């Protein structure tokens, strides 16, 4: 009887160790795609900037309406293989600092 009890305790312990070592079910589920700026490609230009340069040549100066309704002056440039208006003086709200557009 003591031998059977010892065997059951050993099996229970072995099962507990095995359960801890087995991969968890939630680890096998795919995670959500990374958010923008989390290792993925940079976001493309906004639709307003693309529309402003439709049918125009690179280097053309254009005026377009930004996402917040503000009027922006920009220059058509190739951005990630797409012709789009890049605001003169930098992105809106940057204080004219220039540089790449802010992450979305």
mmCIF file of N, CA and C in Angstrom:
data_model
loop_
_atom_site.group_PDB
_atom_site.id
_atom_site.type_symbol
_atom_site.label_atom_id
_atom_site.label_comp_id
_atom_site.label_asym_id
_atom_site.label_seq_id
_atom_site.Cartn_x
_atom_site.Cartn_y
_atom_site.Cartn_z
ATOM 1 N N UNK A 1 0.824 -1.185 0.000
ATOM 2 C CA UNK A 1 0.000 0.000 0.000
ATOM 3 C C UNK A 1 0.875 1.257 0.000
ATOM 4 N N UNK A 2 1.879 1.290 0.824
ATOM 5 C CA UNK A 2 2.789 2.440 0.875
ATOM 6 C C UNK A 2 3.514 2.582 -0.455
ATOM 7 N N UNK A 3 3.803 1.451 -1.072
ATOM 8 C CA UNK A 3 4.481 1.468 -2.365
ATOM 9 C C UNK A 3 3.586 2.106 -3.440
ATOM 10 N N UNK A 4 2.312 1.769 -3.436
ATOM 11 C CA UNK A 4 1.369 2.337 -4.407
ATOM 12 C C UNK A 4 1.207 3.840 -4.174
ATOM 13 N N UNK A 5 1.155 4.238 -2.925
ATOM 14 C CA UNK A 5 1.041 5.649 -2.599
ATOM 15 C C UNK A 5 2.279 6.417 -3.094
ATOM 16 N N UNK A 6 3.437 5.861 -2.875
ATOM 17 C CA UNK A 6 4.685 6.489 -3.316
ATOM 18 C C UNK A 6 4.699 6.604 -4.839
ATOM 19 N N UNK A 7 4.205 5.586 -5.536
ATOM 20 C CA UNK A 7 4.149 5.603 -6.988
ATOM 21 C C UNK A 7 3.193 6.700 -7.468
ATOM 22 N N UNK A 8 2.034 6.833 -6.826
ATOM 23 C CA UNK A 8 1.087 7.878 -7.192
ATOM 24 C C UNK A 8 1.669 9.271 -6.949
ATOM 25 N N UNK A 9 2.373 9.455 -5.856
ATOM 26 C CA UNK A 9 2.999 10.745 -5.562
ATOM 27 C C UNK A 9 4.049 11.054 -6.624
ATOM 28 N N UNK A 10 4.854 10.053 -6.974
ATOM 29 C CA UNK A 10 5.884 10.238 -7.996
ATOM 30 C C UNK A 10 5.255 10.596 -9.343
ATOM 31 N N UNK A 11 4.203 9.884 -9.742
ATOM 32 C CA UNK A 11 3.538 10.160 -11.013
ATOM 33 C C UNK A 11 2.919 11.560 -11.018
ATOM 34 N N UNK A 12 2.323 11.939 -9.898
ATOM 35 C CA UNK A 12 1.745 13.282 -9.788
ATOM 36 C C UNK A 12 2.819 14.352 -9.929
ATOM 37 N N UNK A 13 3.948 14.118 -9.272
ATOM 38 C CA UNK A 13 5.060 15.061 -9.369
ATOM 39 C C UNK A 13 5.587 15.126 -10.802
ATOM 40 N N UNK A 14 5.749 13.982 -11.441
ATOM 41 C CA UNK A 14 6.250 13.932 -12.813
ATOM 42 C C UNK A 14 5.281 14.656 -13.762
ATOM 43 N N UNK A 15 3.990 14.450 -13.555
ATOM 44 C CA UNK A 15 2.990 15.116 -14.386
ATOM 45 C C UNK A 15 3.049 16.634 -14.196
ATOM 46 N N UNK A 16 3.228 17.075 -12.973
ATOM 47 C CA UNK A 16 3.320 18.515 -12.705
ATOM 48 C C UNK A 16 4.558 19.109 -13.373
ATOM 49 N N UNK A 17 5.683 18.412 -13.311
ATOM 50 C CA UNK A 17 6.903 18.887 -13.950
ATOM 51 C C UNK A 17 6.700 18.944 -15.461
ATOM 52 N N UNK A 18 6.104 17.921 -16.031
ATOM 53 C CA UNK A 18 5.861 17.879 -17.470
ATOM 54 C C UNK A 18 4.940 19.025 -17.890
ATOM 55 N N UNK A 19 3.907 19.293 -17.116
ATOM 56 C CA UNK A 19 2.965 20.360 -17.445
ATOM 57 C C UNK A 19 3.657 21.726 -17.425
ATOM 58 N N UNK A 20 4.593 21.913 -16.517
ATOM 59 C CA UNK A 20 5.317 23.180 -16.446
ATOM 60 C C UNK A 20 6.273 23.343 -17.624
ATOM 61 N N UNK A 21 6.791 22.245 -18.138
ATOM 62 C CA UNK A 21 7.763 22.297 -19.227
ATOM 63 C C UNK A 21 7.093 22.387 -20.590
ATOM 64 N N UNK A 22 5.839 21.945 -20.715
ATOM 65 C CA UNK A 22 5.143 21.946 -22.003
ATOM 66 C C UNK A 22 4.857 23.387 -22.414
ATOM 67 N N UNK A 23 4.907 23.682 -23.717
ATOM 68 C CA UNK A 23 4.581 25.043 -24.155
ATOM 69 C C UNK A 23 3.133 25.370 -23.824
ATOM 70 N N UNK A 24 2.919 26.607 -23.458
ATOM 71 C CA UNK A 24 1.563 27.036 -23.103
ATOM 72 C C UNK A 24 0.729 27.208 -24.355
ATOM 73 N N UNK A 25 -0.552 26.974 -24.251
ATOM 74 C CA UNK A 25 -1.462 27.071 -25.393
ATOM 75 C C UNK A 25 -1.478 28.484 -25.964
ATOM 76 N N UNK A 26 -1.438 29.503 -25.079
ATOM 77 C CA UNK A 26 -1.492 30.872 -25.583
ATOM 78 C C UNK A 26 -0.212 31.264 -26.300
ATOM 79 N N UNK A 27 0.878 30.591 -26.068
ATOM 80 C CA UNK A 27 2.126 30.921 -26.751
ATOM 81 C C UNK A 27 2.073 30.513 -28.221
ATOM 82 N N UNK A 28 1.206 29.564 -28.559
ATOM 83 C CA UNK A 28 1.122 29.092 -29.936
ATOM 84 C C UNK A 28 0.212 29.962 -30.792
ATOM 85 N N UNK A 29 -0.600 30.803 -30.154
ATOM 86 C CA UNK A 29 -1.507 31.643 -30.926
ATOM 87 C C UNK A 29 -0.720 32.793 -31.521
ATOM 88 N N UNK A 30 -1.010 33.155 -32.760
ATOM 89 C CA UNK A 30 -0.259 34.244 -33.381
ATOM 90 C C UNK A 30 -0.570 35.571 -32.704
ATOM 91 N N UNK A 31 0.448 36.395 -32.595
ATOM 92 C CA UNK A 31 0.239 37.695 -31.970
ATOM 93 C C UNK A 31 -0.220 38.691 -33.027
ATOM 94 N N UNK A 32 -0.702 39.811 -32.567
ATOM 95 C CA UNK A 32 -1.158 40.860 -33.476
ATOM 96 C C UNK A 32 0.048 41.418 -34.217
ATOM 97 N N UNK A 33 -0.169 41.929 -35.426
ATOM 98 C CA UNK A 33 0.955 42.503 -36.153
ATOM 99 C C UNK A 33 1.514 43.702 -35.402
ATOM 100 N N UNK A 34 2.805 43.955 -35.549
ATOM 101 C CA UNK A 34 3.387 45.067 -34.812
ATOM 102 C C UNK A 34 2.767 46.398 -35.223
ATOM 103 N N UNK A 35 2.677 47.270 -34.271
ATOM 104 C CA UNK A 35 2.136 48.594 -34.556
ATOM 105 C C UNK A 35 3.112 49.367 -35.419
ATOM 106 N N UNK A 36 2.594 50.395 -36.034
ATOM 107 C CA UNK A 36 3.443 51.213 -36.883
ATOM 108 C C UNK A 36 4.641 51.711 -36.094
ATOM 109 N N UNK A 37 5.814 51.604 -36.703
ATOM 110 C CA UNK A 37 7.013 52.036 -36.025
ATOM 111 C C UNK A 37 7.605 50.988 -35.126
ATOM 112 N N UNK A 38 7.042 49.826 -35.074
ATOM 113 C CA UNK A 38 7.551 48.759 -34.236
ATOM 114 C C UNK A 38 8.301 47.743 -35.068
ATOM 115 N N UNK A 39 9.190 48.184 -35.903
ATOM 116 C CA UNK A 39 9.983 47.275 -36.697
ATOM 117 C C UNK A 39 9.457 47.061 -38.096
ATOM 118 N N UNK A 40 8.248 47.534 -38.377
ATOM 119 C CA UNK A 40 7.686 47.392 -39.704
ATOM 120 C C UNK A 40 8.153 48.514 -40.611
ATOM 121 N N UNK A 41 7.715 48.485 -41.858
ATOM 122 C CA UNK A 41 8.101 49.563 -42.755
ATOM 123 C C UNK A 41 7.471 50.875 -42.318
ATOM 124 N N UNK A 42 8.110 51.991 -42.651
ATOM 125 C CA UNK A 42 7.529 53.276 -42.259
ATOM 126 C C UNK A 42 6.204 53.493 -42.977
ATOM 127 N N UNK A 43 5.295 54.250 -42.358
ATOM 128 C CA UNK A 43 4.006 54.495 -43.009
ATOM 129 C C UNK A 43 4.202 55.325 -44.270
ATOM 130 N N UNK A 44 3.331 55.129 -45.217
ATOM 131 C CA UNK A 44 3.403 55.889 -46.464
ATOM 132 C C UNK A 44 2.856 57.287 -46.282
ATOM 133 N N UNK A 45 2.972 58.087 -47.322
ATOM 134 C CA UNK A 45 2.457 59.459 -47.234
ATOM 135 C C UNK A 45 0.929 59.465 -47.132
ATOM 136 N N UNK A 46 0.355 60.499 -46.533
ATOM 137 C CA UNK A 46 -1.103 60.561 -46.399
ATOM 138 C C UNK A 46 -1.763 60.740 -47.770
ATOM 139 N N UNK A 47 -3.010 60.304 -47.912
ATOM 140 C CA UNK A 47 -3.720 60.411 -49.188
ATOM 141 C C UNK A 47 -3.796 61.835 -49.720
ATOM 142 N N UNK A 48 -3.911 62.834 -48.830
ATOM 143 C CA UNK A 48 -3.993 64.229 -49.253
ATOM 144 C C UNK A 48 -2.709 64.656 -49.978
ATOM 145 N N UNK A 49 -1.576 64.181 -49.487
ATOM 146 C CA UNK A 49 -0.289 64.537 -50.093
ATOM 147 C C UNK A 49 -0.121 63.858 -51.451
ATOM 148 N N UNK A 50 -0.630 62.648 -51.581
ATOM 149 C CA UNK A 50 -0.559 61.926 -52.857
ATOM 150 C C UNK A 50 -1.468 62.594 -53.882
ATOM 151 N N UNK A 51 -2.702 62.929 -53.463
ATOM 152 C CA UNK A 51 -3.667 63.556 -54.374
ATOM 153 C C UNK A 51 -3.155 64.902 -54.882
ATOM 154 N N UNK A 52 -2.441 65.648 -54.046
ATOM 155 C CA UNK A 52 -1.941 66.964 -54.440
ATOM 156 C C UNK A 52 -0.937 66.868 -55.583
ATOM 157 N N UNK A 53 -0.242 65.749 -55.698
ATOM 158 C CA UNK A 53 0.797 65.599 -56.727
ATOM 159 C C UNK A 53 0.358 64.743 -57.905
ATOM 160 N N UNK A 54 -0.884 64.295 -57.900
ATOM 161 C CA UNK A 54 -1.357 63.448 -59.003
ATOM 162 C C UNK A 54 -1.251 64.215 -60.325
ATOM 163 N N UNK A 55 -0.558 63.610 -61.299
ATOM 164 C CA UNK A 55 -0.390 64.207 -62.614
ATOM 165 C C UNK A 55 0.676 65.291 -62.683
ATOM 166 N N UNK A 56 1.415 65.486 -61.594
ATOM 167 C CA UNK A 56 2.446 66.520 -61.558
ATOM 168 C C UNK A 56 3.836 65.864 -61.567
ATOM 169 N N UNK A 57 4.840 66.660 -61.847
ATOM 170 C CA UNK A 57 6.226 66.182 -61.882
ATOM 171 C C UNK A 57 6.877 66.373 -60.515
ATOM 172 N N UNK A 58 7.900 65.561 -60.257
ATOM 173 C CA UNK A 58 8.662 65.705 -59.014
ATOM 174 C C UNK A 58 9.287 67.100 -58.992
ATOM 175 N N UNK A 59 9.233 67.777 -57.854
ATOM 176 C CA UNK A 59 9.774 69.121 -57.711
ATOM 177 C C UNK A 59 8.730 70.215 -57.865
ATOM 178 N N UNK A 60 7.511 69.855 -58.279
ATOM 179 C CA UNK A 60 6.440 70.839 -58.439
ATOM 180 C C UNK A 60 5.973 71.311 -57.061
ATOM 181 N N UNK A 61 5.777 72.632 -56.921
ATOM 182 C CA UNK A 61 5.249 73.189 -55.672
ATOM 183 C C UNK A 61 3.728 73.139 -55.732
ATOM 184 N N UNK A 62 3.119 72.652 -54.652
ATOM 185 C CA UNK A 62 1.661 72.515 -54.594
ATOM 186 C C UNK A 62 1.149 73.039 -53.258
ATOM 187 N N UNK A 63 -0.140 73.317 -53.218
ATOM 188 C CA UNK A 63 -0.832 73.657 -51.979
ATOM 189 C C UNK A 63 -1.897 72.604 -51.779
ATOM 190 N N UNK A 64 -2.016 72.092 -50.547
ATOM 191 C CA UNK A 64 -3.006 71.055 -50.263
ATOM 192 C C UNK A 64 -3.528 71.202 -48.850
ATOM 193 N N UNK A 65 -4.649 70.547 -48.601
ATOM 194 C CA UNK A 65 -5.273 70.592 -47.283
ATOM 195 C C UNK A 65 -4.796 69.403 -46.462
ATOM 196 N N UNK A 66 -4.285 69.683 -45.281
ATOM 197 C CA UNK A 66 -3.792 68.636 -44.389
ATOM 198 C C UNK A 66 -4.931 67.913 -43.691
ATOM 199 N N UNK A 67 -4.570 66.927 -42.892
ATOM 200 C CA UNK A 67 -5.574 66.108 -42.182
ATOM 201 C C UNK A 67 -6.440 66.921 -41.223
ATOM 202 N N UNK A 68 -5.862 67.958 -40.657
ATOM 203 C CA UNK A 68 -6.605 68.779 -39.695
ATOM 204 C C UNK A 68 -7.311 69.950 -40.344
ATOM 205 N N UNK A 69 -7.323 69.974 -41.687
ATOM 206 C CA UNK A 69 -8.006 71.048 -42.394
ATOM 207 C C UNK A 69 -7.139 72.254 -42.671
ATOM 208 N N UNK A 70 -5.877 72.236 -42.244
ATOM 209 C CA UNK A 70 -4.983 73.368 -42.473
ATOM 210 C C UNK A 70 -4.465 73.348 -43.917
ATOM 211 N N UNK A 71 -4.181 74.526 -44.463
ATOM 212 C CA UNK A 71 -3.639 74.640 -45.815
ATOM 213 C C UNK A 71 -2.124 74.558 -45.720
ATOM 214 N N UNK A 72 -1.552 73.650 -46.496
ATOM 215 C CA UNK A 72 -0.107 73.430 -46.469
ATOM 216 C C UNK A 72 0.490 73.676 -47.845
ATOM 217 N N UNK A 73 1.701 74.181 -47.864
ATOM 218 C CA UNK A 73 2.459 74.335 -49.095
ATOM 219 C C UNK A 73 3.496 73.212 -49.089
ATOM 220 N N UNK A 74 3.627 72.537 -50.230
ATOM 221 C CA UNK A 74 4.564 71.433 -50.285
ATOM 222 C C UNK A 74 5.220 71.301 -51.636
ATOM 223 N N UNK A 75 6.181 70.390 -51.715
ATOM 224 C CA UNK A 75 6.900 70.088 -52.943
ATOM 225 C C UNK A 75 6.713 68.610 -53.228
ATOM 226 N N UNK A 76 6.360 68.285 -54.470
ATOM 227 C CA UNK A 76 6.159 66.885 -54.847
ATOM 228 C C UNK A 76 7.509 66.164 -54.866
ATOM 229 N N UNK A 77 7.580 65.092 -54.091
ATOM 230 C CA UNK A 77 8.792 64.281 -54.003
ATOM 231 C C UNK A 77 8.401 62.819 -53.993
ATOM 232 N N UNK A 78 9.339 61.969 -54.435
ATOM 233 C CA UNK A 78 9.108 60.532 -54.327
ATOM 234 C C UNK A 78 9.333 60.133 -52.878
ATOM 235 N N UNK A 79 8.303 59.571 -52.246
ATOM 236 C CA UNK A 79 8.363 59.115 -50.860
ATOM 237 C C UNK A 79 7.965 57.647 -50.863
ATOM 238 N N UNK A 80 8.894 56.780 -50.530
ATOM 239 C CA UNK A 80 8.641 55.330 -50.533
ATOM 240 C C UNK A 80 8.087 54.867 -51.876
ATOM 241 N N UNK A 81 8.608 55.436 -52.971
ATOM 242 C CA UNK A 81 8.191 55.032 -54.313
ATOM 243 C C UNK A 81 6.885 55.654 -54.781
ATOM 244 N N UNK A 82 6.332 56.606 -54.016
ATOM 245 C CA UNK A 82 5.069 57.262 -54.378
ATOM 246 C C UNK A 82 5.315 58.758 -54.459
ATOM 247 N N UNK A 83 4.802 59.401 -55.522
ATOM 248 C CA UNK A 83 4.932 60.852 -55.643
ATOM 249 C C UNK A 83 3.919 61.506 -54.707
ATOM 250 N N UNK A 84 4.421 62.280 -53.755
ATOM 251 C CA UNK A 84 3.552 62.911 -52.764
ATOM 252 C C UNK A 84 4.134 64.258 -52.366
ATOM 253 N N UNK A 85 3.255 65.140 -51.871
ATOM 254 C CA UNK A 85 3.686 66.468 -51.428
ATOM 255 C C UNK A 85 4.324 66.357 -50.052
ATOM 256 N N UNK A 86 5.520 66.870 -49.938
ATOM 257 C CA UNK A 86 6.195 66.940 -48.643
ATOM 258 C C UNK A 86 6.112 68.399 -48.207
ATOM 259 N N UNK A 87 5.529 68.673 -47.041
ATOM 260 C CA UNK A 87 5.356 70.064 -46.600
ATOM 261 C C UNK A 87 6.672 70.834 -46.574
ATOM 262 N N UNK A 88 6.628 72.081 -47.060
ATOM 263 C CA UNK A 88 7.796 72.951 -47.026
ATOM 264 C C UNK A 88 8.048 73.323 -45.575
ATOM 265 N N UNK A 89 9.290 73.237 -45.131
ATOM 266 C CA UNK A 89 9.638 73.592 -43.756
ATOM 267 C C UNK A 89 9.417 72.457 -42.770
ATOM 268 N N UNK A 90 9.005 71.297 -43.239
ATOM 269 C CA UNK A 90 8.818 70.160 -42.352
ATOM 270 C C UNK A 90 7.356 69.842 -42.140
ATOM 271 N N UNK A 91 7.108 68.786 -41.384
ATOM 272 C CA UNK A 91 5.742 68.362 -41.145
ATOM 273 C C UNK A 91 4.960 69.391 -40.341
ATOM 274 N N UNK A 92 3.624 69.391 -40.489
ATOM 275 C CA UNK A 92 2.805 70.320 -39.706
ATOM 276 C C UNK A 92 3.041 70.123 -38.215
ATOM 277 N N UNK A 93 3.120 71.209 -37.481
ATOM 278 C CA UNK A 93 3.291 71.126 -36.032
ATOM 279 C C UNK A 93 4.734 70.961 -35.611
ATOM 280 N N UNK A 94 5.688 70.946 -36.572
ATOM 281 C CA UNK A 94 7.090 70.752 -36.207
ATOM 282 C C UNK A 94 7.805 72.077 -35.969
ATOM 283 N N UNK A 95 7.119 73.174 -36.229
ATOM 284 C CA UNK A 95 7.756 74.468 -36.059
ATOM 285 C C UNK A 95 8.749 74.780 -37.164
ATOM 286 N N UNK A 96 8.582 74.109 -38.304
ATOM 287 C CA UNK A 96 9.470 74.366 -39.436
ATOM 288 C C UNK A 96 10.834 73.726 -39.292
ATOM 289 N N UNK A 97 10.938 72.690 -38.460
ATOM 290 C CA UNK A 97 12.227 72.068 -38.202
ATOM 291 C C UNK A 97 12.710 71.218 -39.348
ATOM 292 N N UNK A 98 11.822 70.839 -40.271
ATOM 293 C CA UNK A 98 12.201 69.963 -41.376
ATOM 294 C C UNK A 98 12.343 68.537 -40.890
ATOM 295 N N UNK A 99 12.959 67.700 -41.685
ATOM 296 C CA UNK A 99 13.163 66.307 -41.308
ATOM 297 C C UNK A 99 12.043 65.427 -41.789
ATOM 298 N N UNK A 100 12.122 64.158 -41.450
ATOM 299 C CA UNK A 100 11.116 63.207 -41.939
ATOM 300 C C UNK A 100 9.766 63.437 -41.267
ATOM 301 N N UNK A 101 8.689 62.943 -41.915
ATOM 302 C CA UNK A 101 7.372 63.118 -41.307
ATOM 303 C C UNK A 101 7.262 62.338 -40.009
ATOM 304 N N UNK A 102 6.405 62.805 -39.089
ATOM 305 C CA UNK A 102 6.256 62.114 -37.809
ATOM 306 C C UNK A 102 5.564 60.785 -38.002
ATOM 307 N N UNK A 103 5.806 59.829 -37.106
ATOM 308 C CA UNK A 103 5.103 58.530 -37.208
ATOM 309 C C UNK A 103 3.625 58.702 -36.957
ATOM 310 N N UNK A 104 2.811 57.851 -37.630
ATOM 311 C CA UNK A 104 1.359 57.908 -37.430
ATOM 312 C C UNK A 104 0.947 56.961 -36.363
#
